[in-house]
């Protein structure tokens, strides 16, 4: 199910060697199939020189964590449109810790009301980018938070 | 793809306008433009109600028949949905457009682990015929048609609709269901696919074939350009891809020995409206013409009624913004105006709060009223195709026709729509365009009010629909009760017969109707198909 991204057509920016490129897993958890946003973000991160892996649709949290561990990504970005972001993130953070992958940085996008921001941060979600967030903001967040 | 691109000089004067489909708009149009494109009134436009139907499929447009309003409705348990259906009908809504929750759409029962947290969230949870009996109680199924927004398991829901009709005393030959039943667009844009593509298309063929004799008032398939456009297609691609998909379904039924004349008259379309008004109107005028041409020239369809592009032309969610959400009320009104000027037979609007979640009763009613105002107060029923003869609109319609045909030819050259979707060609193209649109918006090259122009910092509070977790508990209790009390021998036997029929390649519809009558669940029927047909694997699009 995991779709490996092709290397970008132009070399990574800022002279970062290819082996040190930031590696991101963009994931669509659960049954929702609205993936326009996830794909737009995946395109944007790739254009910004990152290595992007897109899970495809209908992923269980277990499968997302397995892909993140197997691909040894730096970050996991979840796209959630259905309103189920709190239970989904709670479960993801738990399983990540169980698998010893609690160091992977998690960010979410989609339909995320501002009233849930604090609860998401309390769960350990580092970045929250609701629909309409400038793509550059997500890119800068990642660059600032991944050494 | 949304708004047009405006090229301006330093004095803010417009130098060029480029519509999403790539057509340039000039500052003025006159008779010379019609001459330049070889405009032929009889051939290009003709009379309303006559081939090529550019003006309208009906001779007198809304004079003879007002549009049908079908707000997308359904959430929680069948009980909650039934109340909301009746409320919308009491408010003058003339058709239903039923929303199902994601577990139902994906063929899982409410107590399946994958359903956790999603039962009744974005639509009504349906496990068995018992749920349909509750959901449609008190609705006159002979007069109120029901759109069923269901795709991968549409065959199951169509069978269940027949079964509920029987239970509630409605004749299957008189009830009119419009299941969406368009799996190819699910793969391109909406993502609610389950089975491998070839058997999934075969299932659609089964519903079409079955409806010819068993449910003649039913529209077994509603081909959706709507979601393809939401995913990033241009208006011209939206039409072309919808027609390409329709042709794939026609081919599936023709392969079984039928002539398209026997069934294409029941095809309907679900198409999108947002962005530039002129481009939308031209898209629908050109679309009616290209569809009629496609059927007549490629498939030899002669009966004029079978050449109609019928459908739901609905105000699209992608045009709406989270920023200043109440602006979406006005956007919806303009989209509805575009739908009326385009001659939509059926309409619906995304409600202003749908950038956040599914609508409240108040916002759904506002959308319904927006559509009613156009018919009752503003003059949309006065005369058919009021923009006909405009130098601009006729030129644009002809240019749009050219764009739609170009995109159709592109798909045909690549082996047709089924092949293009299997290859990921269309998915790659529209997702790339969605990214380019988003980038252009963020660079300020495309303008959305309140998003990147006239921006205010204030947070706008809106009242939102609240999901109630108790619905899931109630639903699961009902399901377990059903499993305890139904005639389990009968339901097991019906499922076994379904499996055998599916393996032998028979039309599965009669088997599904028997399963529904025996209270087999959606998950059980879907599992039979998962086992026999296998699951779809997404092609890599990056």
XYZ file of C-alpha atoms in Angstrom:
689
model
C 0.000 0.000 0.000
C 2.837 2.369 0.737
C 3.734 4.495 -2.245
C 7.356 5.579 -2.341
C 7.829 9.061 -3.723
C 10.150 9.491 -6.667
C 13.192 11.627 -5.903
C 12.472 15.271 -6.756
C 13.430 16.315 -10.256
C 15.770 18.981 -8.937
C 18.402 18.480 -6.266
C 17.491 19.001 -2.636
C 17.723 22.603 -1.560
C 20.265 24.130 0.814
C 22.967 21.689 -0.214
C 21.661 18.952 2.068
C 23.033 15.618 0.899
C 20.366 13.239 -0.319
C 20.926 10.787 2.539
C 20.133 13.488 5.092
C 16.942 14.613 3.399
C 14.003 15.035 5.732
C 11.732 12.035 5.396
C 7.988 12.455 5.942
C 5.153 9.943 6.033
C 1.872 11.494 4.889
C -0.955 9.266 6.082
C -4.722 8.987 5.749
C -5.995 7.086 8.798
C -9.394 5.454 8.889
C -12.146 5.164 6.330
C -12.336 8.683 4.934
C -11.223 8.957 1.321
C -10.974 12.732 0.870
C -7.296 12.936 0.057
C -6.995 16.141 -1.949
C -5.435 17.927 1.036
C -3.054 15.078 1.860
C -1.854 14.943 -1.734
C -1.456 18.738 -1.967
C 0.718 18.713 1.167
C 2.668 15.708 -0.154
C 3.341 17.586 -3.401
C 4.400 20.714 -1.493
C 6.813 18.890 0.811
C 8.353 17.082 -2.121
C 8.801 20.366 -4.007
C 10.511 21.674 -0.863
C 13.117 18.937 -1.219
C 11.818 16.442 1.323
C 11.355 12.742 0.762
C 7.657 12.023 0.986
C 5.965 8.680 1.417
C 2.190 8.601 1.010
C 0.392 5.686 2.648
C -2.652 5.668 0.393
C -6.180 5.439 1.784
C -7.963 3.468 4.519
C -4.972 2.877 6.767
C -5.246 1.490 10.254
C -3.173 3.279 12.901
C -1.152 0.082 13.300
C -0.286 0.088 9.600
C 0.709 3.761 9.733
C 3.037 3.174 12.674
C 4.508 0.100 10.969
C 5.181 2.121 7.812
C 6.750 4.945 9.832
C 9.082 2.533 11.620
C 9.949 0.534 8.515
C 10.680 3.635 6.445
C 12.441 5.312 9.380
C 10.737 8.645 8.760
C 11.412 11.787 10.767
C 7.803 12.896 10.836
C 4.265 11.594 10.452
C 1.613 13.887 8.994
C -2.011 12.799 9.385
C -4.834 14.172 7.257
C -8.192 13.888 9.039
C -11.485 15.295 7.741
C -14.181 13.445 9.645
C -13.907 14.995 13.101
C -12.264 11.908 14.574
C -8.855 13.600 15.084
C -8.777 13.287 18.893
C -9.332 9.527 19.202
C -7.137 8.896 16.146
C -4.212 10.929 17.526
C -4.594 9.409 20.984
C -4.295 5.928 19.526
C -1.411 6.874 17.238
C 0.659 8.373 20.048
C 0.053 5.311 22.236
C 1.098 2.833 19.570
C 4.113 4.933 18.567
C 5.359 4.812 22.156
C 4.663 1.080 22.387
C 6.776 0.489 19.298
C 9.610 2.637 20.634
C 8.976 5.261 17.997
C 7.791 8.010 20.316
C 10.509 10.315 18.960
C 8.784 10.696 15.604
C 7.262 14.102 15.275
C 3.529 14.127 14.556
C 1.561 16.839 12.791
C -2.068 16.910 11.649
C -4.054 18.670 8.970
C -7.627 18.631 7.737
C -10.846 19.762 9.331
C -9.541 20.583 12.809
C -11.558 23.100 14.856
C -9.479 25.500 16.973
C -11.265 24.379 20.148
C -9.429 21.043 19.865
C -5.919 22.497 19.449
C -5.027 22.312 23.154
C -6.263 18.750 23.494
C -4.201 17.715 20.466
C -1.069 19.415 21.833
C -1.630 17.702 25.179
C -1.576 14.373 23.350
C 1.832 15.269 21.934
C 0.864 16.471 18.467
C 3.476 19.096 17.577
C 1.989 20.811 14.538
C -1.658 21.568 13.679
C -2.423 22.825 10.183
C -6.143 23.090 9.467
C -7.364 23.441 5.874
C -6.332 26.780 4.407
C -2.989 26.952 6.257
C -0.274 28.336 3.946
C 1.809 25.396 2.685
C 4.945 27.365 3.506
C 3.953 27.362 7.170
C 3.982 23.557 7.251
C 7.310 23.433 5.414
C 8.916 25.921 7.828
C 7.530 24.081 10.834
C 9.142 20.873 9.633
C 12.487 22.508 8.882
C 12.510 24.210 12.273
C 11.640 21.051 14.198
C 13.693 18.378 12.468
C 17.382 18.715 13.172
C -10.227 24.346 -9.873
C -11.965 27.407 -8.709
C -11.814 31.070 -9.701
C -10.429 32.564 -12.911
C -6.980 34.118 -13.108
C -6.953 37.895 -13.621
C -3.937 39.529 -15.251
C -3.897 43.187 -14.258
C -1.724 46.197 -15.052
C -0.260 48.550 -12.464
C -3.496 50.589 -12.412
C -5.521 47.497 -11.416
C -7.088 47.365 -14.875
C -7.773 43.875 -16.158
C -5.614 42.917 -19.131
C -6.673 39.293 -19.429
C -9.000 36.784 -17.790
C -8.077 33.098 -17.924
C -10.795 30.678 -16.871
C -9.921 27.443 -15.036
C -10.377 25.449 -18.246
C -7.753 27.628 -19.957
C -10.099 29.773 -22.051
C -9.220 33.485 -22.356
C -12.079 35.940 -21.965
C -12.040 39.151 -24.003
C -13.179 42.594 -22.864
C -16.086 42.571 -25.302
C -17.888 40.227 -27.658
C -19.876 40.946 -30.782
C -21.282 39.305 -33.908
C -17.752 39.055 -35.323
C -16.852 36.559 -32.597
C -19.693 34.245 -33.542
C -18.598 34.499 -37.139
C -14.986 33.743 -36.231
C -15.926 30.457 -34.534
C -18.286 29.469 -37.340
C -21.361 29.690 -35.092
C -24.371 27.998 -36.632
C -27.545 28.610 -34.629
C -29.412 25.538 -35.814
C -26.459 23.197 -35.396
C -24.862 24.634 -32.264
C -27.871 25.681 -30.253
C -31.153 24.744 -31.885
C -34.437 24.695 -30.022
C -34.774 23.944 -26.302
C -35.927 20.367 -25.882
C -34.423 19.314 -29.219
C -31.096 17.890 -30.307
C -28.384 18.874 -29.453
C -30.129 20.135 -26.273
C -27.621 22.947 -25.730
C -30.424 25.184 -24.444
C -32.265 22.719 -22.226
C -33.561 19.174 -22.288
C -37.113 20.549 -21.845
C -38.790 22.811 -24.410
C -40.035 25.241 -21.774
C -37.413 24.759 -19.069
C -38.632 25.596 -15.566
C -42.044 26.751 -16.849
C -43.090 23.141 -17.246
C -41.245 21.805 -14.217
C -39.500 23.506 -11.323
C -36.172 22.052 -10.293
C -36.018 19.330 -7.646
C -34.186 20.286 -4.468
C -32.182 17.582 -2.795
C -30.095 18.705 0.167
C -27.612 16.039 1.247
C -29.084 14.726 4.519
C -28.509 11.963 7.008
C -26.575 11.385 10.204
C -26.582 9.303 13.354
C -29.062 6.483 13.603
C -31.879 5.817 11.120
C -34.231 7.429 13.677
C -32.376 10.769 13.640
C -32.165 10.673 9.857
C -35.863 9.890 9.475
C -36.743 12.962 11.544
C -34.477 15.144 9.427
C -35.858 13.699 6.148
C -39.390 14.501 7.250
C -38.354 17.989 8.368
C -36.804 18.772 4.970
C -39.860 17.396 3.134
C -42.107 19.518 5.374
C -40.017 22.544 4.343
C -40.819 21.858 0.696
C -37.857 19.730 -0.333
C -38.963 17.490 -3.198
C -36.378 14.710 -3.165
C -34.045 13.048 -0.690
C -30.282 12.805 -0.949
C -29.252 10.303 1.677
C -25.855 10.528 3.361
C -24.397 7.291 4.752
C -21.694 7.065 7.385
C -18.247 5.827 6.389
C -18.550 2.287 7.800
C -21.694 1.779 5.700
C -19.997 3.259 2.634
C -17.040 0.950 3.164
C -19.120 -2.176 3.766
C -18.485 -2.570 7.496
C -21.128 -3.232 10.123
C -21.366 -0.736 12.973
C -19.556 -3.066 15.388
C -16.575 -3.770 13.105
C -13.242 -2.537 14.559
C -12.681 -0.300 11.491
C -15.982 1.446 12.266
C -14.847 2.673 15.659
C -15.461 6.392 16.107
C -17.215 6.719 12.742
C -20.668 5.223 13.326
C -23.254 7.828 12.322
C -20.628 10.572 12.117
C -20.859 11.832 8.531
C -24.100 10.138 7.568
C -26.679 7.574 8.561
C -25.449 4.204 9.846
C -27.117 1.306 8.016
C -26.558 -2.328 8.876
C -29.687 -4.052 7.616
C -33.162 -3.684 6.147
C -34.414 -2.927 9.644
C -32.572 0.412 9.448
C -34.151 1.317 6.112
C -37.585 0.475 7.542
C -36.994 3.090 10.241
C -35.288 5.652 7.992
C -38.012 5.745 5.329
C -41.056 5.294 7.598
C -43.703 7.873 6.735
C -42.027 8.901 3.453
C -44.098 8.404 0.296
C -41.623 6.530 -1.872
C -43.904 6.750 -4.899
C -43.644 10.537 -4.989
C -40.349 11.301 -3.253
C -37.294 9.984 -5.082
C -34.232 9.139 -3.036
C -30.665 9.810 -4.020
C -28.447 7.335 -2.184
C -24.883 8.566 -1.835
C -23.324 5.151 -1.865
C -20.869 3.651 -4.299
C -18.815 0.541 -3.532
C -21.857 -1.122 -1.939
C -24.482 0.618 -4.113
C -25.766 -2.708 -5.411
C -26.520 -3.726 -1.814
C -28.324 -0.449 -1.068
C -30.357 -0.598 -4.262
C -31.474 -4.112 -3.327
C -32.300 -2.849 0.161
C -34.317 0.025 -1.304
C -36.425 -2.423 -3.278
C -36.831 -4.552 -0.139
C -37.892 -1.591 1.995
C -40.357 -0.549 -0.702
C -41.939 -4.013 -0.487
C -42.088 -3.791 3.313
C -43.642 -0.333 3.366
C -46.086 -1.085 0.544
C -44.458 0.553 -2.479
C -44.163 -1.096 -5.872
C -40.580 -1.622 -7.066
C -41.576 -0.579 -10.569
C -42.819 2.769 -9.249
C -40.149 3.747 -6.724
C -37.279 5.895 -7.893
C -33.881 5.483 -6.312
C -30.793 7.247 -7.569
C -27.839 5.443 -6.031
C -24.607 7.245 -6.852
C -22.995 3.933 -7.833
C -19.978 5.462 -9.579
C -16.871 3.600 -8.490
C -14.431 5.097 -10.985
C -14.875 8.574 -9.556
C -14.352 7.129 -6.059
C -10.910 6.048 -7.144
C -10.181 9.430 -8.731
C -11.577 11.590 -6.012
C -13.638 10.442 -3.072
C -11.834 7.339 -1.932
C -14.734 5.109 -0.831
C -13.674 2.125 -2.928
C -13.477 -1.474 -1.743
C -13.300 -4.152 -4.456
C -10.905 -4.663 -7.345
C -11.895 -2.443 -10.255
C -13.022 -4.955 -12.867
C -15.528 -6.705 -10.579
C -16.534 -3.307 -9.163
C -17.480 -2.152 -12.665
C -19.218 -5.504 -13.230
C -21.358 -4.805 -10.131
C -22.417 -1.486 -11.659
C -23.326 -3.334 -14.839
C -25.462 -5.684 -12.711
C -27.453 -2.794 -11.226
C -28.025 -1.187 -14.624
C -29.078 -4.480 -16.183
C -31.362 -5.287 -13.259
C -33.028 -1.877 -13.266
C -34.013 -2.146 -16.953
C -36.817 -4.546 -16.126
C -37.102 -4.741 -12.331
C -36.863 -1.046 -11.351
C -37.661 0.965 -14.466
C -38.146 4.285 -12.596
C -34.809 3.974 -10.852
C -31.693 5.761 -12.036
C -29.165 3.015 -11.352
C -26.064 5.130 -11.800
C -25.283 8.769 -11.190
C -21.961 9.627 -12.766
C -20.064 12.161 -10.758
C -17.941 14.840 -12.299
C -18.616 16.598 -9.001
C -15.978 14.863 -6.885
C -13.461 14.806 -9.698
C -13.661 18.586 -9.845
C -13.424 18.766 -6.044
C -10.181 16.829 -6.383
C -8.639 19.362 -8.737
C -10.079 18.857 -12.235
C -10.964 21.857 -14.394
C -14.628 22.338 -15.391
C -13.849 20.992 -18.882
C -12.116 17.919 -17.422
C -15.004 17.438 -14.997
C -17.418 16.971 -17.911
C -15.018 15.006 -20.091
C -14.062 12.580 -17.312
C -17.704 12.083 -16.305
C -18.547 11.216 -19.917
C -15.524 8.913 -20.114
C -16.736 7.097 -16.994
C -20.291 6.881 -18.352
C -18.938 5.332 -21.550
C -17.061 2.723 -19.495
C -20.330 1.707 -17.800
C -22.212 1.693 -21.110
C -19.555 -0.606 -22.585
C -19.930 -2.978 -19.627
C -23.678 -3.369 -20.276
C -23.372 -3.436 -24.082
C -20.938 -6.340 -23.644
C -23.872 -8.277 -22.153
C -25.878 -7.910 -25.332
C -27.994 -4.832 -24.598
C -28.356 -1.747 -26.773
C -27.661 1.569 -25.004
C -31.124 2.698 -26.093
C -32.490 0.287 -23.467
C -30.769 1.911 -20.503
C -28.881 5.181 -21.038
C -32.086 7.152 -20.581
C -31.851 6.272 -16.864
C -28.284 7.515 -16.436
C -28.022 10.658 -14.396
C -25.093 12.909 -13.586
C -23.888 14.668 -10.476
C -21.989 17.784 -11.502
C -20.341 20.640 -9.696
C -20.829 24.380 -9.596
C -18.383 26.801 -8.110
C -16.026 29.459 -9.341
C -16.611 31.613 -12.409
C -20.325 31.872 -13.264
C -19.925 32.202 -17.052
C -17.647 29.200 -17.230
C -20.217 27.086 -15.337
C -23.092 28.099 -17.607
C -21.020 27.431 -20.724
C -19.891 24.103 -19.265
C -23.442 22.817 -18.839
C -24.675 24.135 -22.203
C -21.688 22.548 -23.953
C -21.974 19.430 -21.777
C -25.574 18.727 -22.829
C -24.489 19.015 -26.437
C -21.404 16.801 -26.154
C -23.277 14.103 -24.203
C -26.093 13.955 -26.779
C -23.517 13.843 -29.572
C -21.535 11.115 -27.782
C -24.598 8.879 -27.439
C -25.910 9.486 -30.930
C -22.672 9.264 -32.860
C -20.753 6.646 -30.866
C -23.557 4.467 -29.595
C -26.297 4.961 -32.173
C -28.891 6.158 -29.663
C -31.850 7.710 -31.531
C -34.666 8.323 -29.029
C -34.307 12.009 -28.078
C -35.283 11.366 -24.443
C -32.355 9.008 -24.101
C -29.953 11.737 -25.211
C -30.722 13.997 -22.253
C -28.004 15.049 -19.856
C -30.064 14.802 -16.685
C -28.714 15.401 -13.279
C -27.989 17.082 -10.025
C -25.980 20.248 -10.551
C -24.856 21.095 -7.055
C -22.996 23.950 -5.403
C -19.567 22.604 -4.618
C -17.845 22.389 -1.273
C -14.450 23.273 -2.710
C -15.561 26.820 -3.397
C -16.386 27.361 0.277
C -13.891 28.717 2.780
C -13.267 28.333 6.481
C -12.313 31.989 6.593
C -15.403 34.154 7.279
C -17.721 31.143 6.904
C -20.890 33.205 6.527
C -19.550 34.399 3.162
C -20.328 30.856 2.047
C -24.056 31.678 2.239
C -23.526 34.262 -0.499
C -21.238 31.962 -2.468
C -23.957 29.293 -2.325
C -26.523 31.753 -3.650
C -24.337 32.597 -6.648
C -23.668 28.922 -7.317
C -27.415 28.245 -7.198
C -27.950 31.127 -9.636
C -25.403 29.524 -11.962
C -27.277 26.204 -11.614
C -30.566 27.876 -12.563
C -29.032 29.733 -15.520
C -27.554 26.398 -16.609
C -30.919 24.609 -16.578
C -30.268 22.168 -13.698
C -33.164 19.706 -13.209
C -32.086 18.968 -9.668
C -30.037 21.050 -7.323
C -28.486 21.146 -3.866
C -25.979 23.360 -2.132
C -23.186 22.659 0.246
C -24.239 24.540 3.365
C -22.107 27.373 4.703
C -20.841 25.372 7.676
C -19.667 22.409 5.591
C -16.101 23.694 5.573
C -16.230 22.487 9.214
C -18.623 19.576 9.452
C -21.993 18.277 8.250
C -24.779 20.882 8.331
C -27.076 21.895 11.167
C -30.859 21.999 10.487
C -30.565 25.795 10.276
C -27.817 25.827 7.653
C -29.467 23.057 5.609
C -32.691 25.071 5.616
C -30.810 28.197 4.457
C -29.504 26.234 1.485
C -32.967 24.957 0.644
C -34.412 28.475 0.921
C -31.663 29.821 -1.345
C -32.839 27.444 -4.066
C -36.522 28.174 -3.439
C -35.980 31.961 -3.598
C -34.547 31.659 -7.083
C -37.631 29.845 -8.334
C -40.257 31.844 -6.457
C -38.948 35.416 -6.291
C -36.076 36.110 -8.633
C -37.514 35.024 -11.977
C -35.635 31.867 -12.826
C -38.801 30.130 -14.058
C -39.717 32.906 -16.492
C -38.078 31.716 -19.678
C -35.851 28.889 -20.821
C -32.068 29.363 -21.225
C -32.160 33.139 -20.733
C -28.509 33.680 -21.697
C -28.884 32.098 -25.147
C -27.862 34.325 -28.009
C -25.418 36.334 -25.927
C -22.317 36.844 -28.077
C -20.189 36.030 -25.062
C -22.074 32.967 -23.805
C -22.448 31.404 -27.248
C -18.744 31.927 -27.989
C -17.748 30.559 -24.609
C -20.082 27.558 -24.971
C -18.461 26.672 -28.277
C -14.965 27.068 -26.826
C -15.914 24.947 -23.831
C -17.250 22.271 -26.155
C -13.835 22.191 -27.825
C -12.072 21.820 -24.465
C -14.386 19.016 -23.325
C -13.860 17.096 -26.569
C -10.076 17.550 -26.313
C -10.048 16.051 -22.825
C -12.321 13.181 -23.917
C -9.997 12.384 -26.816
C -7.014 12.401 -24.462
C -8.691 9.710 -22.333
C -9.721 7.663 -25.358
C -6.181 7.763 -26.769
C -4.953 6.330 -23.482
C -7.269 3.347 -23.660
C -10.443 4.748 -22.106
C -11.359 5.764 -18.585
C -11.116 2.369 -16.879
C -7.532 2.021 -18.109
C -6.643 5.629 -17.197
C -7.908 5.114 -13.646
C -6.085 1.800 -13.282
C -2.893 3.524 -14.448
C -3.391 6.433 -12.056
C -3.224 8.872 -14.989
C -6.281 10.905 -14.015
C -5.458 10.803 -10.285
C -1.941 12.114 -10.941
C -3.221 14.874 -13.188
C -5.937 16.212 -10.888
C -3.853 16.018 -7.718
C -1.051 17.946 -9.449
C -3.587 20.588 -10.529
C -4.958 20.811 -6.985
C -1.437 21.530 -5.760
C -0.883 24.147 -8.462
C -4.188 25.809 -7.621
C -3.338 25.898 -3.931
C 0.094 27.328 -4.678
C -1.361 30.024 -6.961
C -3.868 30.931 -4.270
C -1.131 31.231 -1.677
C 1.025 33.355 -3.984
C -2.002 35.633 -4.422
C -2.309 34.939 -8.151
C -5.851 33.693 -7.636
C -8.194 35.567 -5.325
C -10.591 34.239 -2.707
C -12.315 36.913 -0.637
C -11.569 36.653 3.063
C -8.777 34.158 2.367
C -6.126 36.183 0.569
C -7.897 39.498 -0.028
C -9.888 41.641 2.439
C -8.636 39.347 5.178
C -9.772 39.950 8.756
C -8.118 38.421 11.764
C -11.306 37.935 13.786
C -12.384 34.365 14.568
C -15.909 33.736 13.339
C -17.904 31.520 15.620
C -20.484 29.342 13.930
C -22.898 26.922 15.485
C -21.846 23.426 14.382
C -23.516 20.044 14.151
C -22.384 17.954 17.127
C -21.639 14.274 16.858
C -23.269 12.236 19.593
C -21.352 9.117 20.650
C -24.529 7.639 22.099
C -25.743 7.078 18.513
C -22.978 4.553 17.965
C -23.842 2.676 21.159
C -27.534 2.623 20.219
C -26.718 1.448 16.705
C -24.488 -1.366 17.901
C -27.147 -2.496 20.406
C -29.741 -2.583 17.608
C -27.401 -4.568 15.382
C -26.678 -7.155 18.061
C -30.380 -7.453 18.793
C -30.982 -8.037 15.071
C -28.378 -10.794 14.936
C -30.075 -12.475 17.913
C -33.623 -12.241 16.652
C -33.475 -12.717 12.884
C -34.016 -16.092 11.220
C -30.317 -16.925 11.092
C -30.805 -19.967 8.878
C -32.531 -17.862 6.243
C -29.911 -15.128 6.310
C -27.036 -17.640 6.160
C -28.671 -19.423 3.228
C -29.193 -16.153 1.371
C -25.543 -15.230 1.827
C -24.432 -18.622 0.588
C -26.566 -18.219 -2.520
C -25.085 -14.751 -3.045
C -21.579 -16.132 -2.852
C -22.332 -18.846 -5.346
C -24.029 -16.414 -7.730
C -21.075 -14.021 -7.488
C -18.570 -16.812 -8.154
C -20.504 -17.962 -11.191
C -20.511 -14.436 -12.582
C -24.296 -14.123 -12.429
C -26.117 -10.845 -11.956
C -26.003 -10.512 -8.171
C -29.020 -8.226 -7.752
C -31.729 -10.883 -7.197
C -29.451 -12.593 -4.660
C -28.863 -9.302 -2.855
C -32.602 -8.612 -2.656
C -33.051 -12.024 -1.025
C -30.215 -11.279 1.424
C -31.823 -7.963 2.376
C -35.222 -9.586 2.874
C -33.536 -12.123 5.171
C -31.929 -9.281 7.182
C -28.387 -10.153 6.205
C -26.183 -7.191 7.112
C -24.305 -4.812 4.828
C -21.038 -6.088 6.318
C -21.969 -9.719 5.649
C -22.928 -9.058 2.031
C -19.861 -6.915 1.516
C -17.620 -9.603 2.993
C -18.957 -12.051 0.434
C -17.844 -9.643 -2.302
C -14.479 -9.002 -0.632
C -13.883 -12.735 -0.649
C -15.009 -13.364 -4.207
C -13.788 -10.167 -5.896
C -10.690 -9.170 -3.901
C -9.824 -5.619 -2.859
C -8.625 -2.697 -4.939
C -4.968 -1.684 -4.784
C -4.255 1.984 -5.373
C -1.806 2.733 -8.166
C 1.162 4.848 -7.124
C 0.508 8.432 -8.136
C 3.654 10.149 -6.887
